Amino acid sequence: MARKGWNVVVSNHRGLGGVSITSDCLYNGGWTEDVREVINYLHRKYPKAPMFCVGTSIGANILVKYLGEEGESTPLAGAASICSPWDLVVCDRFISRKLVQRFYDKALAFGLKGYAKLHQPVLARLANWEGIKKSRSIREFDHHATCIVAKYETVDTYYRRCSSASFVGNVSVPLLCISALDDPLCTREAIPWDECRANKNIVLATTQNGGHLAFFQGLTAGKLWWVGAVSEFLCALHDSSYMHQQKAEEHVLHSSLESSIDKSPYVNILGDGMIAPVGNDGPPSSQISDDLKPNATVNSTQEDEEAKEVENRSGTDGDAMPAQSPAAAGSTKQQGEERYADKIRDAMAPVKRSVNKLARYQGRSVWLLAYVALVTSWPLLGSLAFMLFRKKSRHPLSAK
């Protein structure tokens, strides 16, 4: 994004990035106050440029939770969530289920203990330091540190209150969510499929492979596929008028999944892969805010002093037009709905192409890896077969 001319700001979790903790507050999987402070500060400093935000792993969980908490009041114009755990309770059960997951669990716990050692003076005073040193899993660390500092009654209470899946229904800006079905940490069982389908602002993309924040491309793994997909999504969103209209549209939070699924057609590109909801609601005719000008940033903004005010075309045309008959009004509304759906499809087209391209690359990569494995292992297998053949041929001779 920086190479494309966007202004980029990176927000590290509290106590990371080489910055010491100066208060009795630490970050956790549901702590949204820090990212809220960063976003609000940038919006106050550069109020005329749209902001976009990208969250990865536990940062993705924090981002989605923040979007759900803020609803329409967030200054963000769009966002992307990569490999979010979604439901921390489900992921906690999953990570202790098999040998591979338990290995990741211990590795992450080791990293958390390293984080704790960086801020030992604070944690030794606020939490159970002896328990932190003996922690061998994420759950044990959260029991001895996170729950005590953040004042949660139990670990499961902390996990339930901080899971972003409960906040998906109130997300009011375009959000791209990418998850790999073979993620060794964030299981597919935690993905809120129905909630994402019910929210027309969310595009959920899942891939068969990709691991956790990997999605490597090519034999040398020189590129990450999700980076390009997010870049295309944000650029398409920034260049479309849907982003600006969505910010001015009044969002209605559905308490259940009753109506949205039935009223809106949903495009499923790869089975349970890409889910692109397209609503039947017509394009809103609200005044477009001066703050949403095409001069975008990722988690940052740049003020555009020469930005022109965007006219409310629908309002101007409405004042000049005479009264229409019900049939003519219905035809106009239908045309508006078609244009609205076309805009959404145009915005989602780059992401659809990227997912299809990834599927083709995966098919080629499997055959190429099989060929490489066969070629590289053939000398060893040939030597082994030759040795076995020689042993078998000696036994009949010795018996004679």
mmCIF file of C-alpha atoms in Angstrom:
data_model
loop_
_atom_site.group_PDB
_atom_site.id
_atom_site.type_symbol
_atom_site.label_atom_id
_atom_site.label_comp_id
_atom_site.label_asym_id
_atom_site.label_seq_id
_atom_site.Cartn_x
_atom_site.Cartn_y
_atom_site.Cartn_z
ATOM 1 C CA MET A 1 0.000 0.000 0.000
ATOM 2 C CA ALA A 2 2.878 2.371 0.686
ATOM 3 C CA ARG A 3 4.323 1.667 -2.768
ATOM 4 C CA LYS A 4 0.951 2.596 -4.254
ATOM 5 C CA GLY A 5 1.118 5.998 -2.608
ATOM 6 C CA TRP A 6 -1.053 5.354 0.406
ATOM 7 C CA ASN A 7 -0.033 6.721 3.793
ATOM 8 C CA VAL A 8 0.418 3.838 6.228
ATOM 9 C CA VAL A 9 0.425 3.820 10.028
ATOM 10 C CA VAL A 10 1.238 0.658 12.021
ATOM 11 C CA SER A 11 -0.383 0.306 15.429
ATOM 12 C CA ASN A 12 1.463 -2.142 17.701
ATOM 13 C CA HIS A 13 -0.175 -3.722 20.705
ATOM 14 C CA ARG A 14 0.559 -2.080 24.030
ATOM 15 C CA GLY A 15 3.982 -3.150 25.315
ATOM 16 C CA LEU A 16 5.242 -4.358 21.912
ATOM 17 C CA GLY A 17 7.273 -2.661 19.210
ATOM 18 C CA GLY A 18 10.026 -1.717 21.648
ATOM 19 C CA VAL A 19 7.760 0.522 23.740
ATOM 20 C CA SER A 20 7.637 0.121 27.517
ATOM 21 C CA ILE A 21 4.405 -0.077 29.499
ATOM 22 C CA THR A 22 3.899 3.083 31.533
ATOM 23 C CA SER A 23 0.563 2.244 33.153
ATOM 24 C CA ASP A 24 -1.177 -0.681 34.841
ATOM 25 C CA CYS A 25 -2.964 -1.654 31.631
ATOM 26 C CA LEU A 26 -1.928 -4.395 29.187
ATOM 27 C CA TYR A 27 -3.458 -5.445 25.880
ATOM 28 C CA ASN A 28 -5.550 -8.568 25.419
ATOM 29 C CA GLY A 29 -7.601 -10.281 22.719
ATOM 30 C CA GLY A 30 -10.582 -7.975 23.183
ATOM 31 C CA TRP A 31 -8.941 -4.691 24.180
ATOM 32 C CA THR A 32 -10.228 -2.164 21.619
ATOM 33 C CA GLU A 33 -9.397 1.084 23.430
ATOM 34 C CA ASP A 34 -5.926 1.421 21.917
ATOM 35 C CA VAL A 35 -6.971 0.999 18.284
ATOM 36 C CA ARG A 36 -9.940 3.292 18.941
ATOM 37 C CA GLU A 37 -7.600 5.971 20.292
ATOM 38 C CA VAL A 38 -5.289 5.658 17.281
ATOM 39 C CA ILE A 39 -8.143 5.868 14.774
ATOM 40 C CA ASN A 40 -9.808 8.817 16.488
ATOM 41 C CA TYR A 41 -6.500 10.689 16.748
ATOM 42 C CA LEU A 42 -5.792 10.260 13.028
ATOM 43 C CA HIS A 43 -9.338 11.229 12.124
ATOM 44 C CA ARG A 44 -9.071 14.432 14.162
ATOM 45 C CA LYS A 45 -5.748 15.271 12.567
ATOM 46 C CA TYR A 46 -6.800 14.476 8.972
ATOM 47 C CA PRO A 47 -10.604 14.759 8.909
ATOM 48 C CA LYS A 48 -11.002 14.997 5.123
ATOM 49 C CA ALA A 49 -9.427 11.714 4.051
ATOM 50 C CA PRO A 50 -10.978 8.240 4.365
ATOM 51 C CA MET A 51 -9.313 5.660 6.575
ATOM 52 C CA PHE A 52 -9.011 1.913 6.119
ATOM 53 C CA CYS A 53 -7.796 -0.595 8.685
ATOM 54 C CA VAL A 54 -6.243 -4.075 8.375
ATOM 55 C CA GLY A 55 -6.039 -6.471 11.318
ATOM 56 C CA THR A 56 -4.206 -9.808 11.467
ATOM 57 C CA SER A 57 -4.654 -12.762 13.840
ATOM 58 C CA ILE A 58 -5.611 -11.510 17.313
ATOM 59 C CA GLY A 59 -5.462 -8.001 15.858
ATOM 60 C CA ALA A 60 -8.194 -9.063 13.416
ATOM 61 C CA ASN A 61 -10.362 -10.143 16.343
ATOM 62 C CA ILE A 62 -9.795 -6.762 18.010
ATOM 63 C CA LEU A 63 -10.603 -4.912 14.767
ATOM 64 C CA VAL A 64 -13.898 -6.741 14.128
ATOM 65 C CA LYS A 65 -14.915 -6.275 17.765
ATOM 66 C CA TYR A 66 -14.125 -2.557 17.478
ATOM 67 C CA LEU A 67 -16.219 -2.240 14.305
ATOM 68 C CA GLY A 68 -19.127 -3.964 16.017
ATOM 69 C CA GLU A 69 -18.868 -1.746 19.074
ATOM 70 C CA GLU A 70 -18.713 1.468 17.047
ATOM 71 C CA GLY A 71 -21.316 0.633 14.389
ATOM 72 C CA GLU A 72 -22.069 3.685 12.253
ATOM 73 C CA SER A 73 -20.023 6.017 14.452
ATOM 74 C CA THR A 74 -16.624 4.657 13.326
ATOM 75 C CA PRO A 75 -14.603 7.026 11.129
ATOM 76 C CA LEU A 76 -13.299 4.057 9.107
ATOM 77 C CA ALA A 77 -14.471 3.711 5.510
ATOM 78 C CA GLY A 78 -13.525 0.037 5.157
ATOM 79 C CA ALA A 79 -11.491 -2.732 6.771
ATOM 80 C CA ALA A 80 -9.960 -6.183 6.297
ATOM 81 C CA SER A 81 -9.687 -9.012 8.828
ATOM 82 C CA ILE A 82 -7.047 -11.698 8.189
ATOM 83 C CA CYS A 83 -7.082 -15.057 10.013
ATOM 84 C CA SER A 84 -9.219 -13.906 12.905
ATOM 85 C CA PRO A 85 -9.855 -16.460 15.679
ATOM 86 C CA TRP A 86 -13.504 -15.257 15.793
ATOM 87 C CA ASP A 87 -14.531 -17.396 18.802
ATOM 88 C CA LEU A 88 -11.823 -17.612 21.469
ATOM 89 C CA VAL A 89 -13.601 -20.386 23.382
ATOM 90 C CA VAL A 90 -13.743 -22.650 20.326
ATOM 91 C CA CYS A 91 -10.123 -21.883 19.409
ATOM 92 C CA ASP A 92 -9.023 -22.612 22.982
ATOM 93 C CA ARG A 93 -10.595 -26.073 22.792
ATOM 94 C CA PHE A 94 -9.161 -26.644 19.312
ATOM 95 C CA ILE A 95 -5.576 -25.689 20.153
ATOM 96 C CA SER A 96 -5.380 -28.310 22.906
ATOM 97 C CA ARG A 97 -6.951 -31.097 20.871
ATOM 98 C CA LYS A 98 -4.128 -32.606 18.764
ATOM 99 C CA LEU A 99 -0.352 -32.905 18.907
ATOM 100 C CA VAL A 100 0.342 -30.269 16.240
ATOM 101 C CA GLN A 101 -1.995 -27.764 17.882
ATOM 102 C CA ARG A 102 -0.478 -28.408 21.322
ATOM 103 C CA PHE A 103 2.947 -27.666 19.841
ATOM 104 C CA TYR A 104 1.686 -24.278 18.608
ATOM 105 C CA ASP A 105 0.065 -23.710 22.000
ATOM 106 C CA LYS A 106 3.361 -24.174 23.834
ATOM 107 C CA ALA A 107 5.244 -22.038 21.318
ATOM 108 C CA LEU A 108 2.791 -19.163 21.699
ATOM 109 C CA ALA A 109 2.859 -19.508 25.486
ATOM 110 C CA PHE A 110 6.651 -19.239 25.339
ATOM 111 C CA GLY A 111 6.278 -16.002 23.368
ATOM 112 C CA LEU A 112 3.792 -14.619 25.878
ATOM 113 C CA LYS A 113 6.190 -15.367 28.722
ATOM 114 C CA GLY A 114 8.864 -13.477 26.818
ATOM 115 C CA TYR A 115 6.450 -10.553 26.550
ATOM 116 C CA ALA A 116 5.824 -10.793 30.289
ATOM 117 C CA LYS A 117 9.559 -10.724 31.083
ATOM 118 C CA LEU A 118 9.897 -7.448 29.161
ATOM 119 C CA HIS A 119 7.439 -5.894 31.600
ATOM 120 C CA GLN A 120 8.203 -7.904 34.714
ATOM 121 C CA PRO A 121 8.097 -4.919 37.110
ATOM 122 C CA VAL A 122 4.471 -4.243 36.147
ATOM 123 C CA LEU A 123 3.242 -7.844 35.893
ATOM 124 C CA ALA A 124 4.997 -8.967 39.057
ATOM 125 C CA ARG A 125 3.020 -6.329 40.923
ATOM 126 C CA LEU A 126 -0.356 -6.820 39.195
ATOM 127 C CA ALA A 127 -0.510 -10.535 38.350
ATOM 128 C CA ASN A 128 0.628 -13.938 39.588
ATOM 129 C CA TRP A 129 4.254 -13.868 38.511
ATOM 130 C CA GLU A 130 5.105 -17.368 39.709
ATOM 131 C CA GLY A 131 2.148 -18.745 37.759
ATOM 132 C CA ILE A 132 3.226 -16.815 34.660
ATOM 133 C CA LYS A 133 6.710 -18.333 34.769
ATOM 134 C CA LYS A 134 5.247 -21.860 35.010
ATOM 135 C CA SER A 135 2.673 -21.358 32.223
ATOM 136 C CA ARG A 136 2.905 -23.958 29.449
ATOM 137 C CA SER A 137 -0.171 -22.959 27.467
ATOM 138 C CA ILE A 138 -2.020 -19.836 26.417
ATOM 139 C CA ARG A 139 -4.859 -20.689 28.760
ATOM 140 C CA GLU A 140 -2.544 -20.938 31.752
ATOM 141 C CA PHE A 141 -0.963 -17.589 30.890
ATOM 142 C CA ASP A 142 -4.385 -15.974 30.557
ATOM 143 C CA HIS A 143 -5.377 -17.458 33.922
ATOM 144 C CA HIS A 144 -2.359 -16.072 35.770
ATOM 145 C CA ALA A 145 -1.966 -12.776 33.892
ATOM 146 C CA THR A 146 -4.746 -11.605 31.555
ATOM 147 C CA CYS A 147 -7.726 -12.383 33.769
ATOM 148 C CA ILE A 148 -6.133 -10.789 36.839
ATOM 149 C CA VAL A 149 -4.986 -7.597 35.109
ATOM 150 C CA ALA A 150 -8.171 -7.164 33.038
ATOM 151 C CA LYS A 151 -10.388 -8.246 35.966
ATOM 152 C CA TYR A 152 -12.195 -11.170 34.338
ATOM 153 C CA GLU A 153 -13.710 -13.761 36.658
ATOM 154 C CA THR A 154 -12.540 -16.805 34.674
ATOM 155 C CA VAL A 155 -10.636 -17.578 31.499
ATOM 156 C CA ASP A 156 -13.805 -18.665 29.691
ATOM 157 C CA THR A 157 -15.487 -15.412 30.721
ATOM 158 C CA TYR A 158 -12.621 -13.506 29.153
ATOM 159 C CA TYR A 159 -12.810 -15.599 25.976
ATOM 160 C CA ARG A 160 -16.588 -15.205 25.602
ATOM 161 C CA ARG A 161 -16.663 -11.458 26.167
ATOM 162 C CA CYS A 162 -13.759 -10.811 23.799
ATOM 163 C CA SER A 163 -14.824 -13.025 20.882
ATOM 164 C CA SER A 164 -15.506 -10.910 17.799
ATOM 165 C CA ALA A 165 -18.133 -13.335 16.439
ATOM 166 C CA SER A 166 -20.676 -11.742 18.785
ATOM 167 C CA PHE A 167 -20.101 -8.318 17.205
ATOM 168 C CA VAL A 168 -20.297 -9.244 13.503
ATOM 169 C CA GLY A 169 -23.956 -8.248 13.154
ATOM 170 C CA ASN A 170 -23.270 -4.590 13.994
ATOM 171 C CA VAL A 171 -20.405 -4.046 11.513
ATOM 172 C CA SER A 172 -21.499 -1.074 9.394
ATOM 173 C CA VAL A 173 -18.619 -0.557 6.960
ATOM 174 C CA PRO A 174 -17.382 -2.798 4.107
ATOM 175 C CA LEU A 175 -15.278 -5.562 5.664
ATOM 176 C CA LEU A 176 -13.251 -8.267 3.902
ATOM 177 C CA CYS A 177 -12.599 -11.355 6.045
ATOM 178 C CA ILE A 178 -10.018 -13.911 4.869
ATOM 179 C CA SER A 179 -9.510 -17.253 6.620
ATOM 180 C CA ALA A 180 -7.780 -20.509 5.669
ATOM 181 C CA LEU A 181 -9.674 -23.714 6.324
ATOM 182 C CA ASP A 182 -6.408 -25.462 7.275
ATOM 183 C CA ASP A 183 -5.399 -22.789 9.799
ATOM 184 C CA PRO A 184 -3.573 -24.650 12.614
ATOM 185 C CA LEU A 185 -4.557 -22.029 15.222
ATOM 186 C CA CYS A 186 -7.881 -20.473 14.223
ATOM 187 C CA THR A 187 -10.141 -23.379 13.360
ATOM 188 C CA ARG A 188 -12.853 -23.225 10.716
ATOM 189 C CA GLU A 189 -15.317 -24.293 13.417
ATOM 190 C CA ALA A 190 -15.142 -20.778 14.877
ATOM 191 C CA ILE A 191 -16.025 -18.918 11.646
ATOM 192 C CA PRO A 192 -19.449 -17.203 12.009
ATOM 193 C CA TRP A 193 -20.797 -18.254 8.616
ATOM 194 C CA ASP A 194 -24.440 -17.281 9.145
ATOM 195 C CA GLU A 195 -23.636 -13.969 10.812
ATOM 196 C CA CYS A 196 -21.419 -12.967 7.899
ATOM 197 C CA ARG A 197 -24.121 -13.948 5.395
ATOM 198 C CA ALA A 198 -26.674 -11.879 7.281
ATOM 199 C CA ASN A 199 -24.569 -8.697 7.172
ATOM 200 C CA LYS A 200 -24.480 -7.150 3.699
ATOM 201 C CA ASN A 201 -21.337 -5.176 4.596
ATOM 202 C CA ILE A 202 -19.181 -8.293 5.013
ATOM 203 C CA VAL A 203 -17.362 -10.313 2.354
ATOM 204 C CA LEU A 204 -16.127 -13.632 3.745
ATOM 205 C CA ALA A 205 -13.397 -15.397 1.749
ATOM 206 C CA THR A 206 -12.074 -18.797 2.789
ATOM 207 C CA THR A 207 -9.398 -20.881 1.067
ATOM 208 C CA GLN A 208 -8.658 -24.580 1.379
ATOM 209 C CA ASN A 209 -4.985 -23.870 2.145
ATOM 210 C CA GLY A 210 -3.028 -20.978 3.545
ATOM 211 C CA GLY A 211 -2.218 -21.789 7.155
ATOM 212 C CA HIS A 212 -2.111 -18.960 9.650
ATOM 213 C CA LEU A 213 -1.180 -15.661 7.985
ATOM 214 C CA ALA A 214 0.776 -17.551 5.326
ATOM 215 C CA PHE A 215 -0.926 -18.038 1.927
ATOM 216 C CA PHE A 216 2.496 -18.397 0.326
ATOM 217 C CA GLN A 217 2.761 -18.094 -3.461
ATOM 218 C CA GLY A 218 5.304 -19.943 -5.609
ATOM 219 C CA LEU A 219 7.990 -22.464 -4.730
ATOM 220 C CA THR A 220 10.158 -19.787 -3.124
ATOM 221 C CA ALA A 221 7.224 -18.400 -1.096
ATOM 222 C CA GLY A 222 8.291 -14.914 -2.109
ATOM 223 C CA LYS A 223 4.799 -13.423 -1.860
ATOM 224 C CA LEU A 224 1.772 -13.659 0.396
ATOM 225 C CA TRP A 225 -1.516 -13.975 -1.481
ATOM 226 C CA TRP A 226 -3.629 -12.226 1.147
ATOM 227 C CA VAL A 227 -1.597 -9.021 0.845
ATOM 228 C CA GLY A 228 -2.509 -8.667 -2.825
ATOM 229 C CA ALA A 229 -6.150 -9.571 -2.186
ATOM 230 C CA VAL A 230 -6.490 -6.939 0.542
ATOM 231 C CA SER A 231 -4.756 -4.355 -1.645
ATOM 232 C CA GLU A 232 -7.164 -4.993 -4.518
ATOM 233 C CA PHE A 233 -10.176 -4.887 -2.207
ATOM 234 C CA LEU A 234 -9.210 -1.582 -0.589
ATOM 235 C CA CYS A 235 -8.318 0.049 -3.907
ATOM 236 C CA ALA A 236 -11.605 -1.087 -5.478
ATOM 237 C CA LEU A 237 -13.503 0.084 -2.422
ATOM 238 C CA HIS A 238 -11.752 3.441 -2.428
ATOM 239 C CA ASP A 239 -12.517 4.037 -6.106
ATOM 240 C CA SER A 240 -16.189 3.078 -5.807
ATOM 241 C CA SER A 241 -19.045 5.316 -4.760
ATOM 242 C CA TYR A 242 -20.486 2.504 -2.623
ATOM 243 C CA MET A 243 -17.982 3.255 0.120
ATOM 244 C CA HIS A 244 -19.129 6.871 0.430
ATOM 245 C CA GLN A 245 -22.838 6.034 0.328
ATOM 246 C CA GLN A 246 -22.427 3.284 2.891
ATOM 247 C CA LYS A 247 -20.940 5.714 5.393
ATOM 248 C CA ALA A 248 -24.028 7.929 5.175
ATOM 249 C CA GLU A 249 -26.535 5.071 5.232
ATOM 250 C CA GLU A 250 -28.374 4.361 8.454
ATOM 251 C CA HIS A 251 -27.495 0.900 9.701
ATOM 252 C CA VAL A 252 -30.130 -1.301 11.289
ATOM 253 C CA LEU A 253 -28.806 -4.051 13.556
ATOM 254 C CA HIS A 254 -30.659 -7.324 13.119
ATOM 255 C CA SER A 255 -31.187 -9.069 16.425
ATOM 256 C CA SER A 256 -31.513 -12.388 14.591
ATOM 257 C CA LEU A 257 -30.856 -13.839 11.159
ATOM 258 C CA GLU A 258 -34.478 -13.532 10.157
ATOM 259 C CA SER A 259 -34.713 -11.243 7.162
ATOM 260 C CA SER A 260 -31.408 -10.470 5.495
ATOM 261 C CA ILE A 261 -30.704 -13.990 4.299
ATOM 262 C CA ASP A 262 -34.123 -14.311 2.653
ATOM 263 C CA LYS A 263 -34.230 -10.850 1.134
ATOM 264 C CA SER A 264 -30.767 -10.733 -0.421
ATOM 265 C CA PRO A 265 -29.144 -12.989 -3.042
ATOM 266 C CA TYR A 266 -25.681 -14.286 -2.084
ATOM 267 C CA VAL A 267 -22.929 -15.237 -4.493
ATOM 268 C CA ASN A 268 -20.918 -18.286 -3.389
ATOM 269 C CA ILE A 269 -17.872 -18.540 -5.612
ATOM 270 C CA LEU A 270 -16.026 -21.527 -4.160
ATOM 271 C CA GLY A 271 -18.612 -23.527 -2.269
ATOM 272 C CA ASP A 272 -18.061 -22.378 1.295
ATOM 273 C CA GLY A 273 -15.264 -20.133 0.102
ATOM 274 C CA MET A 274 -16.022 -16.612 -1.117
ATOM 275 C CA ILE A 275 -19.351 -15.288 0.106
ATOM 276 C CA ALA A 276 -20.288 -11.942 -1.443
ATOM 277 C CA PRO A 277 -23.670 -10.663 -0.214
ATOM 278 C CA VAL A 278 -25.577 -8.359 -2.575
ATOM 279 C CA GLY A 279 -28.527 -6.545 -1.040
ATOM 280 C CA ASN A 280 -31.748 -5.507 -2.766
ATOM 281 C CA ASP A 281 -31.899 -2.159 -1.026
ATOM 282 C CA GLY A 282 -31.691 0.777 -3.395
ATOM 283 C CA PRO A 283 -28.790 3.215 -3.342
ATOM 284 C CA PRO A 284 -29.151 5.712 -0.520
ATOM 285 C CA SER A 285 -29.669 9.330 -1.478
ATOM 286 C CA SER A 286 -28.141 10.908 1.619
ATOM 287 C CA GLN A 287 -25.732 13.795 1.512
ATOM 288 C CA ILE A 288 -22.161 12.572 0.915
ATOM 289 C CA SER A 289 -19.803 13.760 3.623
ATOM 290 C CA ASP A 290 -16.882 16.005 2.776
ATOM 291 C CA ASP A 291 -14.698 13.817 4.992
ATOM 292 C CA LEU A 292 -14.820 10.936 2.497
ATOM 293 C CA LYS A 293 -12.622 12.158 -0.336
ATOM 294 C CA PRO A 294 -10.574 9.882 -2.640
ATOM 295 C CA ASN A 295 -7.285 10.368 -0.828
ATOM 296 C CA ALA A 296 -7.033 7.192 1.192
ATOM 297 C CA THR A 297 -4.782 5.673 3.799
ATOM 298 C CA VAL A 298 -4.437 2.360 5.609
ATOM 299 C CA ASN A 299 -4.963 3.058 9.316
ATOM 300 C CA SER A 300 -3.952 6.632 8.492
ATOM 301 C CA THR A 301 -5.119 9.733 6.588
ATOM 302 C CA GLN A 302 -3.721 12.695 4.639
ATOM 303 C CA GLU A 303 -5.621 15.986 4.504
ATOM 304 C CA ASP A 304 -6.706 17.184 1.055
ATOM 305 C CA GLU A 305 -6.961 20.958 1.145
ATOM 306 C CA GLU A 306 -8.121 21.206 -2.491
ATOM 307 C CA ALA A 307 -10.954 18.661 -2.190
ATOM 308 C CA LYS A 308 -14.203 19.792 -3.756
ATOM 309 C CA GLU A 309 -17.607 19.319 -2.195
ATOM 310 C CA VAL A 310 -19.553 16.416 -3.629
ATOM 311 C CA GLU A 311 -23.040 17.419 -4.731
ATOM 312 C CA ASN A 312 -26.068 15.434 -3.746
ATOM 313 C CA ARG A 313 -27.182 14.524 -7.236
ATOM 314 C CA SER A 314 -30.269 12.624 -6.207
ATOM 315 C CA GLY A 315 -31.484 15.540 -4.083
ATOM 316 C CA THR A 316 -30.833 18.098 -6.859
ATOM 317 C CA ASP A 317 -32.558 16.021 -9.473
ATOM 318 C CA GLY A 318 -35.495 15.445 -7.157
ATOM 319 C CA ASP A 319 -36.118 19.183 -6.779
ATOM 320 C CA ALA A 320 -36.194 19.714 -10.534
ATOM 321 C CA MET A 321 -38.352 16.721 -11.458
ATOM 322 C CA PRO A 322 -42.143 16.952 -11.546
ATOM 323 C CA ALA A 323 -44.364 14.468 -9.724
ATOM 324 C CA GLN A 324 -44.232 10.997 -11.231
ATOM 325 C CA SER A 325 -46.845 8.313 -11.525
ATOM 326 C CA PRO A 326 -46.504 5.191 -9.326
ATOM 327 C CA ALA A 327 -45.479 3.112 -12.366
ATOM 328 C CA ALA A 328 -42.743 5.553 -13.337
ATOM 329 C CA ALA A 329 -41.555 5.748 -9.729
ATOM 330 C CA GLY A 330 -41.376 1.956 -9.541
ATOM 331 C CA SER A 331 -39.368 1.816 -12.763
ATOM 332 C CA THR A 332 -36.960 4.451 -11.486
ATOM 333 C CA LYS A 333 -36.527 2.571 -8.219
ATOM 334 C CA GLN A 334 -35.836 -0.680 -10.098
ATOM 335 C CA GLN A 335 -33.180 1.030 -12.241
ATOM 336 C CA GLY A 336 -31.593 2.435 -9.100
ATOM 337 C CA GLU A 337 -31.469 -1.000 -7.537
ATOM 338 C CA GLU A 338 -29.796 -2.419 -10.660
ATOM 339 C CA ARG A 339 -27.160 0.315 -10.661
ATOM 340 C CA TYR A 340 -26.603 -0.274 -6.940
ATOM 341 C CA ALA A 341 -26.064 -4.019 -7.458
ATOM 342 C CA ASP A 342 -23.714 -3.336 -10.399
ATOM 343 C CA LYS A 343 -21.572 -1.077 -8.214
ATOM 344 C CA ILE A 344 -21.249 -3.784 -5.577
ATOM 345 C CA ARG A 345 -20.326 -6.409 -8.183
ATOM 346 C CA ASP A 346 -17.713 -4.072 -9.665
ATOM 347 C CA ALA A 347 -16.207 -3.528 -6.215
ATOM 348 C CA MET A 348 -16.053 -7.271 -5.486
ATOM 349 C CA ALA A 349 -14.775 -8.331 -8.939
ATOM 350 C CA PRO A 350 -11.035 -7.913 -8.145
ATOM 351 C CA VAL A 351 -11.339 -10.072 -5.024
ATOM 352 C CA LYS A 352 -13.243 -12.736 -6.953
ATOM 353 C CA ARG A 353 -10.506 -12.809 -9.601
ATOM 354 C CA SER A 354 -7.844 -13.154 -6.916
ATOM 355 C CA VAL A 355 -9.600 -16.081 -5.243
ATOM 356 C CA ASN A 356 -10.083 -17.868 -8.560
ATOM 357 C CA LYS A 357 -6.452 -17.235 -9.461
ATOM 358 C CA LEU A 358 -5.347 -18.639 -6.096
ATOM 359 C CA ALA A 359 -7.396 -21.788 -6.707
ATOM 360 C CA ARG A 360 -5.699 -22.308 -10.079
ATOM 361 C CA TYR A 361 -2.259 -21.698 -8.597
ATOM 362 C CA GLN A 362 -2.947 -24.202 -5.822
ATOM 363 C CA GLY A 363 -3.831 -26.893 -8.370
ATOM 364 C CA ARG A 364 -0.646 -26.267 -10.323
ATOM 365 C CA SER A 365 1.472 -26.122 -7.196
ATOM 366 C CA VAL A 366 0.267 -29.538 -6.004
ATOM 367 C CA TRP A 367 1.277 -31.253 -9.258
ATOM 368 C CA LEU A 368 4.562 -29.343 -9.368
ATOM 369 C CA LEU A 369 5.407 -30.310 -5.795
ATOM 370 C CA ALA A 370 4.554 -33.941 -6.560
ATOM 371 C CA TYR A 371 6.885 -33.846 -9.565
ATOM 372 C CA VAL A 372 9.692 -32.253 -7.530
ATOM 373 C CA ALA A 373 9.224 -34.817 -4.761
ATOM 374 C CA LEU A 374 9.387 -37.691 -7.253
ATOM 375 C CA VAL A 375 12.496 -36.385 -8.989
ATOM 376 C CA THR A 376 14.386 -35.603 -5.785
ATOM 377 C CA SER A 377 13.501 -38.844 -4.024
ATOM 378 C CA TRP A 378 14.011 -41.184 -7.007
ATOM 379 C CA PRO A 379 17.779 -41.696 -6.490
ATOM 380 C CA LEU A 380 17.229 -42.643 -2.855
ATOM 381 C CA LEU A 381 14.295 -44.911 -3.648
ATOM 382 C CA GLY A 382 16.254 -46.477 -6.530
ATOM 383 C CA SER A 383 19.232 -47.238 -4.297
ATOM 384 C CA LEU A 384 16.964 -48.704 -1.623
ATOM 385 C CA ALA A 385 15.189 -50.910 -4.146
ATOM 386 C CA PHE A 386 18.536 -52.081 -5.563
ATOM 387 C CA MET A 387 19.800 -53.043 -2.091
ATOM 388 C CA LEU A 388 16.613 -54.976 -1.315
ATOM 389 C CA PHE A 389 16.848 -56.773 -4.653
ATOM 390 C CA ARG A 390 20.451 -57.772 -3.964
ATOM 391 C CA LYS A 391 19.546 -59.140 -0.511
ATOM 392 C CA LYS A 392 16.678 -61.176 -1.905
ATOM 393 C CA SER A 393 18.851 -62.531 -4.711
ATOM 394 C CA ARG A 394 21.564 -63.666 -2.229
ATOM 395 C CA HIS A 395 19.183 -65.702 -0.034
ATOM 396 C CA PRO A 396 18.189 -68.219 -2.727
ATOM 397 C CA LEU A 397 21.874 -68.729 -3.641
ATOM 398 C CA SER A 398 22.893 -69.341 -0.014
ATOM 399 C CA ALA A 399 20.005 -71.802 0.418
ATOM 400 C CA LYS A 400 21.204 -73.822 -2.587
#
